[in-house]
């Protein structure tokens, strides 16, 4: 079965600090990769996705992620975080032929103003 | 588009009672997914449907859980009888699968279930 690892359970940053959240997955075949964000009390929203092409993907709100196939990684980055980025971030991997979306355990990001 | 619609948003019930959660997928989407989110286990896929047919229910925890999709615009997840350990947020998601490949999923607002 596919597994998705998010390295950090809780990250605390000050505003304007740079962010990098790690994500690694186990499946060696073709995958689609996602980062979802869940703001407090809300549902999951898509932040960005990678299906094919340029491995550097840009999403909403200044987030980006880089797919490194050789490392089975899809790390999320933002050069300067804001207080409003406080949320839980989930990495997810989809095996396109199976339909199952495998989620990491999530990383809680807290940004202090 | 209204997005994925779930009802109720909150449900508080007593142990032993039947609970029914409802989901309306985005119009035109042909795949529907039920997830459960808890602090202990994170996000778990319970079951998913493609063209109203259950494809994989291996994530359904016990026989107390059942899900149906009688038509393309409605699905239910039922727990009978409910237990306190079923307390969680249940999310429904839908996607459009135009070919043999599955696509990104759009999530509903969730139902927060509390079983006392």
Short mmCIF file of C-alpha atoms in Angstrom, two decimals:
data_model
loop_
_atom_site.label_atom_id
_atom_site.label_comp_id
_atom_site.label_asym_id
_atom_site.label_seq_id
_atom_site.Cartn_x
_atom_site.Cartn_y
_atom_site.Cartn_z
CA UNK A 1 0.00 0.00 0.00
CA UNK A 2 1.04 3.56 -0.60
CA UNK A 3 2.39 5.51 2.35
CA UNK A 4 2.86 9.25 2.66
CA UNK A 5 5.17 10.74 5.26
CA UNK A 6 5.11 14.30 6.47
CA UNK A 7 8.18 14.96 8.51
CA UNK A 8 6.94 17.69 10.80
CA UNK A 9 3.89 17.39 13.01
CA UNK A 10 3.89 21.00 14.15
CA UNK A 11 5.82 23.96 12.77
CA UNK A 12 5.87 27.34 14.47
CA UNK A 13 7.16 30.38 12.60
CA UNK A 14 7.12 34.12 12.84
CA UNK A 15 5.63 36.19 10.06
CA UNK A 16 7.96 36.70 7.08
CA UNK A 17 9.90 33.54 7.85
CA UNK A 18 10.40 31.03 5.05
CA UNK A 19 8.55 27.74 5.10
CA UNK A 20 9.37 24.29 3.86
CA UNK A 21 7.21 21.28 4.70
CA UNK A 22 8.51 17.88 3.77
CA UNK A 23 6.53 15.12 2.09
CA UNK A 24 7.73 11.73 0.94
CA UNK A 25 5.77 8.88 -0.59
CA UNK A 26 6.51 5.25 -1.23
CA UNK A 27 4.93 4.28 -4.56
CA UNK A 28 7.40 3.98 -7.41
CA UNK A 29 4.99 4.26 -10.30
CA UNK A 30 3.09 7.16 -11.81
CA UNK A 31 1.49 9.37 -9.20
CA UNK A 32 -0.40 12.60 -8.96
CA UNK A 33 0.63 14.77 -6.03
CA UNK A 34 -1.33 17.31 -4.03
CA UNK A 35 -1.07 19.67 -1.14
CA UNK A 36 -4.31 20.48 0.65
CA UNK A 37 -4.79 23.10 3.35
CA UNK A 38 -7.35 23.00 6.14
CA UNK A 39 -7.96 26.29 7.93
CA UNK A 40 -9.36 26.06 11.46
CA UNK A 41 -12.89 24.66 11.39
CA UNK A 42 -12.99 24.44 7.62
CA UNK A 43 -12.80 21.73 4.99
CA UNK A 44 -9.84 20.74 2.90
CA UNK A 45 -8.98 23.04 0.05
CA UNK A 46 -6.57 22.36 -2.77
CA UNK A 47 -3.37 24.38 -2.51
CA UNK A 48 -1.57 23.00 -5.53
CA UNK A 49 -1.19 19.83 -7.57
CA UNK A 50 1.29 18.06 -9.79
CA UNK A 51 0.16 15.79 -12.60
CA UNK A 52 2.99 16.04 -15.16
CA UNK A 53 5.38 18.49 -16.78
CA UNK A 54 7.34 21.12 -14.89
CA UNK A 55 8.23 19.60 -11.50
CA UNK A 56 8.08 23.02 -9.87
CA UNK A 57 4.43 23.74 -9.26
CA UNK A 58 3.00 27.06 -8.20
CA UNK A 59 -0.22 27.20 -6.23
CA UNK A 60 -2.42 29.74 -4.57
CA UNK A 61 -1.34 32.28 -1.97
CA UNK A 62 2.32 32.19 -2.96
CA UNK A 63 2.87 28.51 -2.23
CA UNK A 64 4.93 26.27 -4.46
CA UNK A 65 6.09 22.67 -4.38
CA UNK A 66 8.82 20.74 -6.12
CA UNK A 67 8.44 17.17 -7.29
CA UNK A 68 11.73 15.28 -7.10
CA UNK A 69 11.05 11.86 -8.52
CA UNK A 70 14.39 10.37 -7.52
CA UNK A 71 13.72 11.28 -3.89
CA UNK A 72 10.01 10.43 -3.93
CA UNK A 73 9.44 13.88 -2.50
CA UNK A 74 7.01 16.74 -2.98
CA UNK A 75 8.00 19.45 -0.53
CA UNK A 76 5.89 22.55 -0.01
CA UNK A 77 7.53 25.97 0.20
CA UNK A 78 6.65 29.58 0.75
CA UNK A 79 9.31 32.30 0.94
CA UNK A 80 7.48 34.49 3.44
CA UNK A 81 4.60 33.25 5.58
CA UNK A 82 1.76 35.33 6.94
CA UNK A 83 -0.37 34.96 10.05
CA UNK A 84 -3.26 33.91 7.81
CA UNK A 85 -1.29 30.86 6.71
CA UNK A 86 -1.94 29.29 10.11
CA UNK A 87 -3.61 26.01 9.18
CA UNK A 88 -3.03 22.30 8.81
CA UNK A 89 -1.33 21.17 5.62
CA UNK A 90 -1.79 17.75 4.09
CA UNK A 91 0.27 16.10 1.43
CA UNK A 92 -1.62 13.56 -0.66
CA UNK A 93 -0.72 11.07 -3.34
CA UNK A 94 -3.07 9.64 -5.93
CA UNK A 95 -2.41 6.53 -7.93
CA UNK A 96 -4.31 7.61 -11.05
CA UNK A 97 -5.47 4.15 -12.02
CA UNK A 98 -6.76 3.24 -8.58
CA UNK A 99 -8.54 6.38 -7.47
CA UNK A 100 -7.37 6.14 -3.88
CA UNK A 101 -5.97 9.33 -2.41
CA UNK A 102 -3.40 8.62 0.31
CA UNK A 103 -2.92 11.39 2.85
CA UNK A 104 -0.05 12.19 5.13
CA UNK A 105 -0.81 12.81 8.81
CA UNK A 106 -0.70 16.54 8.29
CA UNK A 107 1.51 19.35 9.54
CA UNK A 108 0.05 22.02 11.77
CA UNK A 109 1.56 25.39 10.89
CA UNK A 110 1.28 28.19 13.41
CA UNK A 111 2.44 31.64 12.36
CA UNK A 112 2.94 34.28 15.03
CA UNK A 113 2.30 37.89 14.04
CA UNK B 1 -21.21 25.82 -8.44
CA UNK B 2 -22.23 25.04 -4.87
CA UNK B 3 -19.43 22.57 -4.34
CA UNK B 4 -19.84 19.35 -2.44
CA UNK B 5 -22.73 19.61 0.00
CA UNK B 6 -22.88 17.64 3.23
CA UNK B 7 -25.56 17.43 5.87
CA UNK B 8 -25.85 17.71 8.72
CA UNK B 9 -22.84 19.86 9.57
CA UNK B 10 -22.95 18.75 13.19
CA UNK B 11 -24.54 15.70 14.72
CA UNK B 12 -24.67 14.78 18.39
CA UNK B 13 -26.20 11.46 19.24
CA UNK B 14 -26.21 8.83 21.93
CA UNK B 15 -24.46 5.51 21.76
CA UNK B 16 -26.57 2.90 20.04
CA UNK B 17 -28.47 5.29 17.84
CA UNK B 18 -28.44 5.17 14.06
CA UNK B 19 -26.64 7.99 12.31
CA UNK B 20 -27.05 8.92 8.65
CA UNK B 21 -24.70 11.33 6.93
CA UNK B 22 -25.56 12.76 3.54
CA UNK B 23 -23.57 14.01 0.61
CA UNK B 24 -24.38 15.68 -2.67
CA UNK B 25 -21.40 15.67 -5.04
CA UNK B 26 -20.58 18.40 -7.52
CA UNK B 27 -22.86 18.13 -10.53
CA UNK B 28 -21.17 16.16 -13.31
CA UNK B 29 -18.72 14.41 -11.06
CA UNK B 30 -18.83 10.63 -11.32
CA UNK B 31 -16.61 9.58 -8.41
CA UNK B 32 -17.49 10.02 -4.75
CA UNK B 33 -15.37 9.40 -1.68
CA UNK B 34 -16.11 9.18 2.05
CA UNK B 35 -13.31 10.01 4.50
CA UNK B 36 -13.04 10.09 8.28
CA UNK B 37 -10.73 12.45 10.13
CA UNK B 38 -9.64 11.92 13.73
CA UNK B 39 -6.75 13.19 15.80
CA UNK B 40 -5.46 9.69 16.32
CA UNK B 41 -5.65 8.34 12.78
CA UNK B 42 -5.66 11.41 10.57
CA UNK B 43 -7.58 11.22 7.30
CA UNK B 44 -8.80 7.77 6.34
CA UNK B 45 -10.58 6.74 3.17
CA UNK B 46 -13.65 4.71 4.08
CA UNK B 47 -15.18 3.91 0.70
CA UNK B 48 -15.44 5.28 -2.78
CA UNK B 49 -17.84 4.98 -5.68
CA UNK B 50 -17.41 5.34 -9.40
CA UNK B 51 -20.55 5.86 -11.46
CA UNK B 52 -22.60 4.99 -8.34
CA UNK B 53 -20.88 1.62 -7.93
CA UNK B 54 -18.76 0.94 -4.82
CA UNK B 55 -15.19 0.33 -5.95
CA UNK B 56 -13.28 -0.09 -2.71
CA UNK B 57 -14.83 -0.39 0.75
CA UNK B 58 -11.78 -1.84 2.45
CA UNK B 59 -11.54 1.24 4.65
CA UNK B 60 -14.95 0.76 6.23
CA UNK B 61 -14.07 -0.06 9.83
CA UNK B 62 -16.86 -2.45 10.72
CA UNK B 63 -20.16 -3.89 9.58
CA UNK B 64 -21.83 -1.13 11.55
CA UNK B 65 -20.82 1.19 8.72
CA UNK B 66 -22.59 1.12 5.38
CA UNK B 67 -22.69 3.47 2.40
CA UNK B 68 -24.98 3.80 -0.55
CA UNK B 69 -25.13 5.84 -3.69
CA UNK B 70 -28.59 5.39 -5.21
CA UNK B 71 -27.98 7.97 -7.92
CA UNK B 72 -25.32 10.29 -9.27
CA UNK B 73 -26.31 13.18 -7.04
CA UNK B 74 -26.68 11.62 -3.61
CA UNK B 75 -24.85 9.35 -1.22
CA UNK B 76 -25.33 8.31 2.39
CA UNK B 77 -23.03 6.94 5.04
CA UNK B 78 -24.84 5.14 7.82
CA UNK B 79 -23.59 3.99 11.20
CA UNK B 80 -25.83 1.57 13.06
CA UNK B 81 -25.42 1.29 15.99
CA UNK B 82 -23.14 4.21 16.69
CA UNK B 83 -20.40 4.10 19.33
CA UNK B 84 -18.37 6.85 21.04
CA UNK B 85 -15.25 5.84 19.09
CA UNK B 86 -17.08 6.79 15.88
CA UNK B 87 -16.83 10.44 16.90
CA UNK B 88 -14.93 12.20 14.11
CA UNK B 89 -15.33 14.57 11.20
CA UNK B 90 -16.64 12.79 8.14
CA UNK B 91 -15.78 14.31 4.78
CA UNK B 92 -17.29 13.61 1.41
CA UNK B 93 -15.34 14.39 -1.74
CA UNK B 94 -16.10 14.10 -5.43
CA UNK B 95 -14.14 14.13 -8.66
CA UNK B 96 -14.65 13.82 -12.38
CA UNK B 97 -13.13 10.76 -13.94
CA UNK B 98 -13.25 11.19 -17.72
CA UNK B 99 -11.08 8.20 -18.55
CA UNK B 100 -9.34 5.34 -16.86
CA UNK B 101 -7.45 7.80 -14.68
CA UNK B 102 -8.77 9.41 -11.53
CA UNK B 103 -8.54 13.14 -11.04
CA UNK B 104 -8.29 15.64 -8.20
CA UNK B 105 -10.91 15.53 -5.48
CA UNK B 106 -13.05 18.36 -4.15
CA UNK B 107 -14.03 18.16 -0.51
CA UNK B 108 -17.22 19.07 1.26
CA UNK B 109 -17.37 20.98 4.57
CA UNK B 110 -17.63 17.80 6.62
CA UNK B 111 -20.00 16.51 9.27
CA UNK B 112 -18.73 16.66 12.83
CA UNK B 113 -20.17 13.63 14.61
CA UNK B 114 -20.18 13.28 18.37
CA UNK B 115 -21.44 10.06 19.89
CA UNK B 116 -22.03 10.31 23.63
#
